[in-house]
C-alpha positions in Angstrom: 6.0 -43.2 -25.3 7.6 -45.4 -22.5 8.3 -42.3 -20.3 4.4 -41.7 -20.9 3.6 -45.4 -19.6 5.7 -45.3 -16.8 4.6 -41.8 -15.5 1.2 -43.1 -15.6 1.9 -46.0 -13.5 3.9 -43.9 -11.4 1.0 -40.9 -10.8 -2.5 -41.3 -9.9 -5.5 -39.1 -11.8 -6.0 -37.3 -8.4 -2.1 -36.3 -7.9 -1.8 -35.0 -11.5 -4.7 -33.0 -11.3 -3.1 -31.7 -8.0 0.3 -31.0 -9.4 -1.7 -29.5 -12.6 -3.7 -26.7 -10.7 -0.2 -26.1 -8.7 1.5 -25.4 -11.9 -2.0 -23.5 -13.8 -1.5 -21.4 -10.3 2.2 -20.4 -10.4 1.9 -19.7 -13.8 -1.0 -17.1 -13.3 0.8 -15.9 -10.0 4.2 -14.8 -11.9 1.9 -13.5 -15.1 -0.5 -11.4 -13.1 2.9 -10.0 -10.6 4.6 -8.5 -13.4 1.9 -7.5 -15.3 1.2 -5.5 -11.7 4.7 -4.2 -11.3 5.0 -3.0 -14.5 1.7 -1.0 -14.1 3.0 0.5 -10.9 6.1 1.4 -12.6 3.9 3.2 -15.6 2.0 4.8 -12.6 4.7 6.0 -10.9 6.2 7.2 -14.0 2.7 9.0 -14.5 2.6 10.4 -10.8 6.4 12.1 -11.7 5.5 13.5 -15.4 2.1 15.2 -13.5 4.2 16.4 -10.8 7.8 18.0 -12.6 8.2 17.9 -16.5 4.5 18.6 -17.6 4.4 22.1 -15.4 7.8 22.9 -15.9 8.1 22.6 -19.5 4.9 24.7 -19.6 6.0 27.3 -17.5 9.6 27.4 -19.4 7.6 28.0 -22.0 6.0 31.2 -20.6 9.2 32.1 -19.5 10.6 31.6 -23.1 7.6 34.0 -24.5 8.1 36.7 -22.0 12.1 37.1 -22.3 11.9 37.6 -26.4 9.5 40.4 -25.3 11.8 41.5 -23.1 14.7 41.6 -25.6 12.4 43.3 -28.1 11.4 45.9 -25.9 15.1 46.8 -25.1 15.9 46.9 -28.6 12.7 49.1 -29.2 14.0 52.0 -26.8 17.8 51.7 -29.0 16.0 53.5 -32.0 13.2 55.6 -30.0 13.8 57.5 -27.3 10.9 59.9 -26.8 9.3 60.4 -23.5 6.0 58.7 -24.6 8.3 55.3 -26.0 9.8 55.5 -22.4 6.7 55.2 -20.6 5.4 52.7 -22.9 8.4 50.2 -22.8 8.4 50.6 -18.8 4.7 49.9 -18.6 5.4 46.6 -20.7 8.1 45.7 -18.3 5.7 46.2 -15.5 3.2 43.9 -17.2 5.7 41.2 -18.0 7.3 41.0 -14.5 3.7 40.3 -13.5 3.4 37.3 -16.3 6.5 35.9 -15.5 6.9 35.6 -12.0 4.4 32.2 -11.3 6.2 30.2 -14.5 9.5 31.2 -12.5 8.7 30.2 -9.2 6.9 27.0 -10.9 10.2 26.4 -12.3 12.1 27.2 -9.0 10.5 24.5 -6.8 9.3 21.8 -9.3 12.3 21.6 -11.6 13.9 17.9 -10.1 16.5 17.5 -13.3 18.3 21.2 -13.4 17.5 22.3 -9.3 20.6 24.6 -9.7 20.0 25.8 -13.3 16.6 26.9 -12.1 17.9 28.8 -9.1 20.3 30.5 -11.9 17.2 31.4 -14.0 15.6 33.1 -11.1 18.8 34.7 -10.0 19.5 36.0 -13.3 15.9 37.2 -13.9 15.9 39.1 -10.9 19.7 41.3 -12.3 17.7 41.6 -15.7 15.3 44.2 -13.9 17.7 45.9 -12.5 19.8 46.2 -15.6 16.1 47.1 -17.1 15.8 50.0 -15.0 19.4 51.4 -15.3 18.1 51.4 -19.0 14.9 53.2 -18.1 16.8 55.4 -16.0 19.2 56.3 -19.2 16.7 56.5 -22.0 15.2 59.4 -19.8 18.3 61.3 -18.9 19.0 63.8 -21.8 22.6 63.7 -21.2 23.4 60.5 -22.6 23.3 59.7 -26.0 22.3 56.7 -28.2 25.4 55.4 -28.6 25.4 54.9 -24.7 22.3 53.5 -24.9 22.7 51.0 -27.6 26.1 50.1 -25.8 24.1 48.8 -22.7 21.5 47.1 -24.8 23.5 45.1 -26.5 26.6 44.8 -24.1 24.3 44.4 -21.0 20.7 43.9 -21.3 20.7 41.4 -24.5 23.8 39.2 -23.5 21.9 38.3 -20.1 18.6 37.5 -21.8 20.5 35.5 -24.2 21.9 33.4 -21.4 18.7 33.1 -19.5 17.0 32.0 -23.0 19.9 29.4 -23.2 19.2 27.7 -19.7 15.6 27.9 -20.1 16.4 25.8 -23.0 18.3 23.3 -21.1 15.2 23.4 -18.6 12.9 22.4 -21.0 15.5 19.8 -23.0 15.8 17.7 -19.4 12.3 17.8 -18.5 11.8 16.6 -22.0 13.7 13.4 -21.1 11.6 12.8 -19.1 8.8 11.9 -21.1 10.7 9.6 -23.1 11.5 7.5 -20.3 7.7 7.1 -19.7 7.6 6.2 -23.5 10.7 3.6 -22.8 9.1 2.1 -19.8 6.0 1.4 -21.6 7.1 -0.2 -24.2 9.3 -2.1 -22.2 6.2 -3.0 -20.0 4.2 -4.1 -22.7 7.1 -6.5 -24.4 7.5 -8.1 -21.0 3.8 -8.9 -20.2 3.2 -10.3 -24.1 6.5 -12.3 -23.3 5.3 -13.7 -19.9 1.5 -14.1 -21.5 2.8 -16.2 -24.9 5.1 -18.3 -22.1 1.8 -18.9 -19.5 -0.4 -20.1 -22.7 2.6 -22.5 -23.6 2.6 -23.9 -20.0 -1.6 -24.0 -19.9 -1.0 -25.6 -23.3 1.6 -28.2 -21.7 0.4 -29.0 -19.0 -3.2 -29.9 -20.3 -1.7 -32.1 -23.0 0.5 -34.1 -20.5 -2.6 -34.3 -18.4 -4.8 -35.4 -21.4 -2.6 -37.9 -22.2 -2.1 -39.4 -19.4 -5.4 -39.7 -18.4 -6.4 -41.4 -22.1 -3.3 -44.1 -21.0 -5.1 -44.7 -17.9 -8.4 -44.8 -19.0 -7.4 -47.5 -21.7 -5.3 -49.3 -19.1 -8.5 -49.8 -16.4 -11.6 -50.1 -18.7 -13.1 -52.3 -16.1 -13.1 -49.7 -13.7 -14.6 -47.0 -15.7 -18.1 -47.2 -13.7 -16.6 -46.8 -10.4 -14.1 -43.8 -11.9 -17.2 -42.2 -13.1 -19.0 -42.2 -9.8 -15.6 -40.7 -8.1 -14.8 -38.0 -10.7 -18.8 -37.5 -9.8 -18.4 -37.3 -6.2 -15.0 -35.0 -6.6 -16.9 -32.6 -8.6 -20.2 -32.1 -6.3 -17.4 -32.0 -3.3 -15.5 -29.2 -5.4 -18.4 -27.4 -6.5 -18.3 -24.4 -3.8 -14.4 -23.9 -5.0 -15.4 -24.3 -7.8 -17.8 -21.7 -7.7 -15.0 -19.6 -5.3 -13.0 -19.6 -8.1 -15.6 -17.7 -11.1 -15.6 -15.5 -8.4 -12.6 -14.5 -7.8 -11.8 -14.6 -11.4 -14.4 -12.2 -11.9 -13.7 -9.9 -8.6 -10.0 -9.6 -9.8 -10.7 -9.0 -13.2 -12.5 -6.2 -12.1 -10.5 -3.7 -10.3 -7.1 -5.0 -13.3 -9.5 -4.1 -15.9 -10.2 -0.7 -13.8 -5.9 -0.2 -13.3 -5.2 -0.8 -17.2 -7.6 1.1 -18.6 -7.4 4.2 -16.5 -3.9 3.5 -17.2 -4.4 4.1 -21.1 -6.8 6.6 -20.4 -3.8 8.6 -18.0 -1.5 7.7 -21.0 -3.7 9.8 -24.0 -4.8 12.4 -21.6 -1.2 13.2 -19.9 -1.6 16.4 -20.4 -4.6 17.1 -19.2 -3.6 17.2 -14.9 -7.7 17.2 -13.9 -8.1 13.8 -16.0 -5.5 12.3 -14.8 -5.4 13.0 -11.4 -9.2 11.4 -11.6 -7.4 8.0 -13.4 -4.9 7.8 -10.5 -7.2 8.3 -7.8 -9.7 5.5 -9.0 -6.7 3.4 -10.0 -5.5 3.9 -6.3 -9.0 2.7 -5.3 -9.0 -0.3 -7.5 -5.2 -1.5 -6.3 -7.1 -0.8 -2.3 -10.0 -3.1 -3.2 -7.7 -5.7 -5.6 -5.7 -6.5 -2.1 -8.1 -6.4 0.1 -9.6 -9.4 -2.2 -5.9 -10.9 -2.2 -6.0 -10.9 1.8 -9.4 -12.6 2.2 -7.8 -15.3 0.6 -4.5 -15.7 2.1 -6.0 -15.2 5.6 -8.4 -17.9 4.7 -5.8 -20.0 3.6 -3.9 -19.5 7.3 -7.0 -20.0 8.9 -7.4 -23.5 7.0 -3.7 -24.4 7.4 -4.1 -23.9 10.9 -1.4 -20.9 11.0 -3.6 -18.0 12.8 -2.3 -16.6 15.8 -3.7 -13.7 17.6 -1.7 -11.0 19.2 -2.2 -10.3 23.0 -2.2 -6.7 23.9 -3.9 -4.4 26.5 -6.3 -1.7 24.5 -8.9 0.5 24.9 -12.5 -0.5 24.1 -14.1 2.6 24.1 -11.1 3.9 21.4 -11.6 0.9 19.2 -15.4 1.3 19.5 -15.6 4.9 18.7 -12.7 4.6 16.0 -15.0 1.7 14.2 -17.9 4.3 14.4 -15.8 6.6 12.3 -15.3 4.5 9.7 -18.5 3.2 9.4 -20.1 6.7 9.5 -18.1 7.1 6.5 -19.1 3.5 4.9 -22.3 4.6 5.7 -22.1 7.7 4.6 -20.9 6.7 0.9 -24.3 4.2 0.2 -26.4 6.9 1.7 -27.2 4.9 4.8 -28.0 5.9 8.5 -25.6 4.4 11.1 -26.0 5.3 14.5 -24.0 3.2 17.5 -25.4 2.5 21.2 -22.4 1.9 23.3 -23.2 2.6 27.0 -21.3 0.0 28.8 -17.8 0.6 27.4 -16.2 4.4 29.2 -13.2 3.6 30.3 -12.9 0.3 30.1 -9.7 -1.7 29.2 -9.1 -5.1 28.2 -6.6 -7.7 26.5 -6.9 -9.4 23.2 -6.5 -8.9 19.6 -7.2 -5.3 19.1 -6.9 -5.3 15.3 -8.6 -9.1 14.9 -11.8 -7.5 17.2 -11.8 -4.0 14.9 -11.9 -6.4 11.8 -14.4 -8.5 12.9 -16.6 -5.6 13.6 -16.0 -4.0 10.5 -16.7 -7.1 8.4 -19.9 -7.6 9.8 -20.8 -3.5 9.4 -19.6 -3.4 6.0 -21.5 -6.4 5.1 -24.6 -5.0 6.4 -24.0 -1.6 4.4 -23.2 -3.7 1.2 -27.1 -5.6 1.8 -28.8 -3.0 2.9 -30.3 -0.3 0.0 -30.0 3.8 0.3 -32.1 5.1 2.7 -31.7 2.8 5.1 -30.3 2.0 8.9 -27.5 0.0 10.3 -26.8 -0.1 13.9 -24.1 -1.4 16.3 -25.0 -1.6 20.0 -22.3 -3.2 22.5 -22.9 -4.0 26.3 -21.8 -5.7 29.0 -23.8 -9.0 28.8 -22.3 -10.0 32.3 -19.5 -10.3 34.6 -17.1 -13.0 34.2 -17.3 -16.1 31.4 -20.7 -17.2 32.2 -23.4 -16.2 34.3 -24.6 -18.0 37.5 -26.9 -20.4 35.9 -24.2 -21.9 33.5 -22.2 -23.2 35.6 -19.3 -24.4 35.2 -17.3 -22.5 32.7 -14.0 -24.6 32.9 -14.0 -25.1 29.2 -14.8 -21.8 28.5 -12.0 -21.0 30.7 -9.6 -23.4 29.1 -10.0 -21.9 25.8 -9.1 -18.3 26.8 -5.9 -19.8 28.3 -4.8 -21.4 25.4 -5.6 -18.7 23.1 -3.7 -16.3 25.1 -0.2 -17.4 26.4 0.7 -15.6 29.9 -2.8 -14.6 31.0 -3.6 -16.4 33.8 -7.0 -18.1 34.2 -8.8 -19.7 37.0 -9.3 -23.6 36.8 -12.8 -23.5 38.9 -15.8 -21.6 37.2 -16.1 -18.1 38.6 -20.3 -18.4 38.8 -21.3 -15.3 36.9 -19.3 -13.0 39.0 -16.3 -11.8 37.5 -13.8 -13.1 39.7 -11.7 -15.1 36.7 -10.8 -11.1 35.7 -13.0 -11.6 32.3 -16.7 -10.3 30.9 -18.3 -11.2 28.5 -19.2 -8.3 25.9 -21.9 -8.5 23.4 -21.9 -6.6 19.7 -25.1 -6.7 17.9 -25.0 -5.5 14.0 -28.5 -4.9 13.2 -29.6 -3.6 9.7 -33.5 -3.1 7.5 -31.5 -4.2 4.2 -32.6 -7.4 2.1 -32.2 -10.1 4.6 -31.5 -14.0 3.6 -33.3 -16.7 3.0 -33.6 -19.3 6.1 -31.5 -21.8 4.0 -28.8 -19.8 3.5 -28.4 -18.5 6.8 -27.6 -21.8 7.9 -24.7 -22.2 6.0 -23.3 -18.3 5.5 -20.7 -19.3 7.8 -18.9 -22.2 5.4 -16.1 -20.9 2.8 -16.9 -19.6 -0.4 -20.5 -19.6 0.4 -22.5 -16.4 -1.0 -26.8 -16.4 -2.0 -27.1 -15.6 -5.6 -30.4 -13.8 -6.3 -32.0 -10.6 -8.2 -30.6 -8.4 -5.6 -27.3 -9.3 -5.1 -26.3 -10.0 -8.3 -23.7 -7.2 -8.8 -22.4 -6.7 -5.6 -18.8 -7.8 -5.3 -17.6 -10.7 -2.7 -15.6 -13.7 -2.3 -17.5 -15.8 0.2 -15.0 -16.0 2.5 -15.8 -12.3 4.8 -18.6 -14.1 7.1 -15.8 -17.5 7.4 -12.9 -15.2 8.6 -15.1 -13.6 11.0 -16.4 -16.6 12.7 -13.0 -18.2 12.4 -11.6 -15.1 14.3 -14.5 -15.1 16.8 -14.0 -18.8 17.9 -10.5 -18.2 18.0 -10.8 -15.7 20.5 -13.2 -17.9 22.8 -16.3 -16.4 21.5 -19.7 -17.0 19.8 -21.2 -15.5 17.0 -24.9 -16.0 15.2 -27.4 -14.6 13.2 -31.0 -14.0 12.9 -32.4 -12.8 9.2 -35.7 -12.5 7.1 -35.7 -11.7 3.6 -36.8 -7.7 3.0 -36.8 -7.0 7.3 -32.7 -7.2 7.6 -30.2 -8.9 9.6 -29.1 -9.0 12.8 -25.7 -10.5 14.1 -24.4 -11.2 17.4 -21.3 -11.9 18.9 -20.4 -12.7 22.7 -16.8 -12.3 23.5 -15.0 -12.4 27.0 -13.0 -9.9 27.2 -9.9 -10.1 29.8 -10.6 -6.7 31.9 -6.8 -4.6 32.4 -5.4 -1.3 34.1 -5.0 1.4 31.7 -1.7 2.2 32.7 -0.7 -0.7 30.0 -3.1 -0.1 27.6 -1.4 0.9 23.8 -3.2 3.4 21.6 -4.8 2.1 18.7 -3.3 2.3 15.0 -6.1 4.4 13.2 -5.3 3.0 9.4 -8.6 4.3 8.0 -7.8 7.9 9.4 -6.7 10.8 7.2 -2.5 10.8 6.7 -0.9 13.2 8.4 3.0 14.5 7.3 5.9 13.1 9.6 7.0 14.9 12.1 11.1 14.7 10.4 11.9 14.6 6.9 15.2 15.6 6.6 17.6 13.4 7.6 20.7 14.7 6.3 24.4 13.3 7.5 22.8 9.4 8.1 23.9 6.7 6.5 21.5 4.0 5.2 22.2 0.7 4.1 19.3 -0.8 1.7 19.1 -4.4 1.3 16.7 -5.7 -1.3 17.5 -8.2 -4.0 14.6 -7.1 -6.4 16.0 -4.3 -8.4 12.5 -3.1 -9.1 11.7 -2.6 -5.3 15.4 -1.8 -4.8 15.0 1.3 -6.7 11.6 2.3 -5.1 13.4 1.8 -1.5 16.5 4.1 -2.3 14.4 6.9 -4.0 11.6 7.3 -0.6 14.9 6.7 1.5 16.9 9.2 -0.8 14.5 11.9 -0.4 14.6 12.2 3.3 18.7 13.2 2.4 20.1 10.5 3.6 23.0 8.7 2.2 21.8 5.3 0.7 23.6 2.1 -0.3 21.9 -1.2 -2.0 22.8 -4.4 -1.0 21.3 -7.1 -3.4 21.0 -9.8 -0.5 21.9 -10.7 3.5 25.1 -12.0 2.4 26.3 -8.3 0.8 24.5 -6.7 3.4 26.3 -8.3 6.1 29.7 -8.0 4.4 29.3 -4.1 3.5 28.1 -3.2 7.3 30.8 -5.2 8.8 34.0 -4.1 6.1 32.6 -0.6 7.1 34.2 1.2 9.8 32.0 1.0 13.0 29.0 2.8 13.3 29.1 4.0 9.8 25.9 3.3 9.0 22.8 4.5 11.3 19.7 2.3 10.0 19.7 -1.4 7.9 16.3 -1.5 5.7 16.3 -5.2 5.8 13.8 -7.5 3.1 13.0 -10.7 4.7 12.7 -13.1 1.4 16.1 -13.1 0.1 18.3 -15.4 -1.8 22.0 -16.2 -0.7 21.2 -15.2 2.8 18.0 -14.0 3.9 16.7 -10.9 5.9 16.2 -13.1 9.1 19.3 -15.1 8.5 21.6 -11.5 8.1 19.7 -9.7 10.9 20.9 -12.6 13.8 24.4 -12.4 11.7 24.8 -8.9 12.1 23.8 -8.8 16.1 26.2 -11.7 16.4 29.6 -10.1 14.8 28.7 -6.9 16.6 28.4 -8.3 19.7 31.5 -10.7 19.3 33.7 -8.1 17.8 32.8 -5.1 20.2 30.7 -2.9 17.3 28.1 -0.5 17.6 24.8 -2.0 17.4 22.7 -0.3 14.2 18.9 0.2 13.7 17.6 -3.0 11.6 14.0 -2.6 10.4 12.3 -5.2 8.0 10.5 -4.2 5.0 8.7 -7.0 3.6 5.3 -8.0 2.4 4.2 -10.9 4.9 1.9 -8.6 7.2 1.0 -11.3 9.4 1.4 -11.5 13.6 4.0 -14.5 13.3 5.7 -13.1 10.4 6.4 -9.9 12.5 7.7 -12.1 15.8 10.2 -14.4 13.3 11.4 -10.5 12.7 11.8 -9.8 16.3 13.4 -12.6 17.1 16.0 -12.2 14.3 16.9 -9.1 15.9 14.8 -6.3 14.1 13.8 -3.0 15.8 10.7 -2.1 13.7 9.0 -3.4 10.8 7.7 -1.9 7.5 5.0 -3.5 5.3 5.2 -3.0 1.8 4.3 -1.2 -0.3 5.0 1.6 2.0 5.5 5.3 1.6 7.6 8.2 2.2 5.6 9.3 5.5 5.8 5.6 6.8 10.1 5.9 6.4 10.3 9.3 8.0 8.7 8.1 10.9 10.6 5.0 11.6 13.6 7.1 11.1 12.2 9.8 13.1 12.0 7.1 16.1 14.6 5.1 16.0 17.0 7.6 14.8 17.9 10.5 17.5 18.0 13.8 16.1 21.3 15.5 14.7 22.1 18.6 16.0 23.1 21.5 12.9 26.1 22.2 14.6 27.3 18.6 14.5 29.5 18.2 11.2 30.7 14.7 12.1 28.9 11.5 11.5 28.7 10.4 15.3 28.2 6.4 15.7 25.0 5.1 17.3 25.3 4.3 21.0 26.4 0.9 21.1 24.2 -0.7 24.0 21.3 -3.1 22.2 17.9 -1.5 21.9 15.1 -3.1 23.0 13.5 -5.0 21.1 9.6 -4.7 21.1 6.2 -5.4 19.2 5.7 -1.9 17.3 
């Protein structure tokens, strides 16, 4: 009871309701990321059942049916030998060979467990005929006699079907394994997420009694300041209502696609044998995991935006690519609501300028998609963009130092004039304007004065329903003042909306320009995925992702070792001969020695001792523009964002790797000058 007094003096109400909602958070945080990794690991364990033991042990099972034909038929033509049995028997062999050939090349190229014991089977199946029609040939020869023929029945013919029965057995035995890993892993899933469920209430449970408490103590302890707590617990909770109400809707928006993922899941689980049903579970699970992190970005990238971490990147692009690549996907968005979008774009051929590429696309699309979301079927949404004017401001708005200022300061090693340019472009800039005009339901005027604060979102009739955090319109005028720019909006209820944003744009050559990443386009296979003879080195402390890394790596052919953190990693590159290994897949969040920490390690004992200087590319889940210069700077060639895939692999490997030659049988080291580093 002392310890309760003297953490009450110690603590203010408003620091243990802090240090509450930090615990409530990491609590809900470690329940809701293994309850996620344990579904992926059921899903993956889904995705391999669909795609080798189901088929296989179905077609084994074909195979099975056809060869005790087979065996019968041979022992049919031991006892009758007539011309008419002859025919028969070879007219059943015809008609099996038929039957049988799909369940063996089925077997052939989806069998993962027994790859050589289903080469065998098809190898062996293919003697059988032949040993079939020496027995045709016999049965019809008058010369030889039953004895002969019974002799190569059951010295010949029966032994080798026996054998074939035997490793179709073995087949059908391994693939069988297979499902009761799935039936392990659930299991195992299950247990751990009741375990980490029963230890979050505990915590909830803990934490609200401490806090209950406490607050009693203090409550008792200043009874003459009850009035004026009242009033501030009054104030905190009108200043807290918009998180407040942030927070229901996040609840609710996450809940919805996890509710989606586990009960396709089950669904998947009943119907695994049934490939149509669950192929539809996986693909809308796949959509549910797209939209569940796309909810989990808006918040993070507010919560950079408010912590004053955003940076921009600063490259040289295209407009007219990024223009007509966000008409393609919001043909599509369009598309899916049954909507009309048409683009006007007159002022952008062949124009390149300098900026955040990727920050500009997603402004764009935020506002489009928004649009599409408010707007009902059979509607129109439209994006126009022209050139509003040469340089920041026109003649009339003079001067445009601030402006001016701005730009600079956004973007480090552009220069900028320090006297306005008077409307005529000669600070190298223009100002661009992008109007998103749609005929859906419009706002209401007092909404549209504050749709630009966080966690706001109008609650009516008609948009009850439609999914949201509040935070799309904030990041997009957070991005758009970031990059110098203006953005506003004009909106009645039932005639649409209609925003506009000016940016100035910094005009380039197009001799620098990069192409554009099209994300939202369709995948395409890599160009190399065999990379046999390299040697990988893995370094991931999770096992879980560990395993994931060295099975995509594994299946290009390459040799792969794990390293559970920077420190092994380091130590098993460096008590390796040099230039053993080709390529370092490097996780950045690392105990021991992280992937930063081991990358500038690893570049500094190769350069001290005279080693070969090996491909390091991070694989981590920080996505963000900083997070990818930290990498840089630590040494890293390229950088993968997880969760990532087996195309995504093959094609860092495919550029940072040179190809090996077939006739090469050694294991040649990389050059040993250092490759460039650059922003990929």
């Amino acid at each position: 009871m002392l310890g309760l007094d003297r953490l009450a003096r110690a603590l203010d109400t408003r620091m243990l309701s802090f240090a509450m909602t930090l615990v409530l958070v990491a609590l809900l945080i470690v329940f809701y990321t293994v309850t996620m990794v344990n579904m992926s690991a059921i899903s993956g364990r889904i995705d391999e059942i669909n795609a080798h033991p189901y088929p296989v042990t179905v077609a084994a099972g074909e195979v099975e049916t056809n060869l005790v034909q087979l065996r019968t038929l041979s022992d049919r033509l031991v006892y009758v030998r007539t011309p008419e049995a002859v025919d028969a028997v070879e007219d059943e062999y015809a008609s099996i060979d038929q039957a049988i050939a799909d369940p063996l090349a089925t077997i052939a190229s989806q069998c993962r467990s027994s790859p050589e014991k289903a080469a065998a089977l098809s190898a062996d199946y293919e003697t059988l005929k032949a040993e079939q029609r020496q027995l045709i040939d016999e049965c019809r020869d008058p010369a030889a006699t039953d004895a002969e023929v019974q002799r190569l029945v059951s010295e010949q013919v029966d032994p080798l079907i026996g054998a074939m029965l035997a490793r179709n057995s073995e087949i059908i035995g391994s693939s069988h394994q297979s499902f009761g890993a799935l039936f392990e892993l659930a299991v195992k899933a299950c247990a751990e997420t009741a375990l980490y469920a029963t230890v979050l209430m505990a915590g909830v449970l803990a934490v609200l009694a401490i806090f209950l408490i406490t607050l009693k103590r203090r409550n008792a302890e200043r009874d003459r300041l009850q009035k004026n707590l009242e009033a501030a617990l009054e104030t905190a909770r009108h200043a807290s209502q918009a998180k407040s109400q942030f927070l229901a809707s996040v609840s609710h928006d996450i809940r919805t696609p996890c509710s989606a993922i586990v009960g396709l899941t089950e669904i998947a689980e009943r119907h695994v044998g049934e490939t149509d049903w669950v192929e539809e579970c996986l693909s809308k699970i796949t959509l549910s995991s797209h939209h569940l992190i796309s909810l989990i970005n808006d918040v993070l990238e507010m919560s950079k935006i408010e912590s004053g971490r955003f940076l921009l990147n600063d490259e040289t692009f295209s407009l007219e690519e990024l223009v007509s690549l966000v008409d393609v996907i919001a043909q599509q968005q369009a598309r899916t609501k049954q909507l009309a979008f048409r683009m006007e774009a007159g002022d952008v051929s062949g124009v390149y300028v300098r900026g955040d590429s990727l920050r500009l696309r997603q402004v764009l699309l935020n506002l489009i998609g928004n649009a599409v979301k408010y707007t009902e079927p059979g509607g129109e949404v439209r994006l126009r963009v022209r050139l509003e004017r040469a340089g920041c401001v026109s003649p009339e708005q003079a001067p445009c130092a601030d402006e001016t200022l701005m730009l600079g300061e956004c973007r480090r090693g552009v220069d900028f004039p320090e006297t306005p340019c008077g409307g005529e472009g000669a600070c190298g800039c223009a100002l661009y304007r992008f109007e998103i005009e749609d005929n859906g339901i419009g706002m209401t005027p007092e909404f549209v004065g504050r749709i630009f604060e966080p966690f706001e979102r109008e609650r009516t009739s008609e948009t009850r329903g439609i999914e949201g955090t509040g935070l799309g319109m904030s990041i997009t005028k957070s991005i758009v003042d970031q990059m110098g720019g203006t953005i506003t909006v004009k909106s009645e209820r039932h005639h649409g909306t209609t925003f506009t944003v000016d940016l100035p744009l910094c005009l380039e050559n197009a001799d620098v320009a990069k192409p554009l990443p099209a994300e939202d386009a369709a995948p395409t296979l890599p160009k190399r995925v065999d990379f046999s003879g390299v040697r990988v080195l893995v370094a991931e402390d999770d096992e879980i992702n560990a395993e994931i890394a060295c099975d995509i790596v594994g299946r290009t052919h390459a040799e792969v070792v794990w390293a559970h953190d920077g420190a092994e990693a380091v130590e098993t590159v460096l008590q390796a001969p040099d230039g053993w290994f080709d390529l370092v897949f490097m996780d950045v969040e690392m105990p021991n020695m992280d992937g930063l920490e081991a990358s500038r390690t690893l570049r500094d004992a190769c350069r001290r001792e005279g080693r070969t200087q090996l491909v390091i590319v991070a694989m981590t889940a920080n996505a963000y523009v900083e997070d990818r210069r930290r990498a840089f700077d630590a040494g890293m060639d390229d950088y993968l964002v997880k969760p990532f895939g087996f195309a995504d692999v093959c094609d860092v490997m495919d550029l940072r790797l040179p190809a090996r030659s077939e006739s090469d049988g050694q294991h040649e080291a990389n050059e040993s000058a250092e490759p460039a580093l650059s922003l990929v």
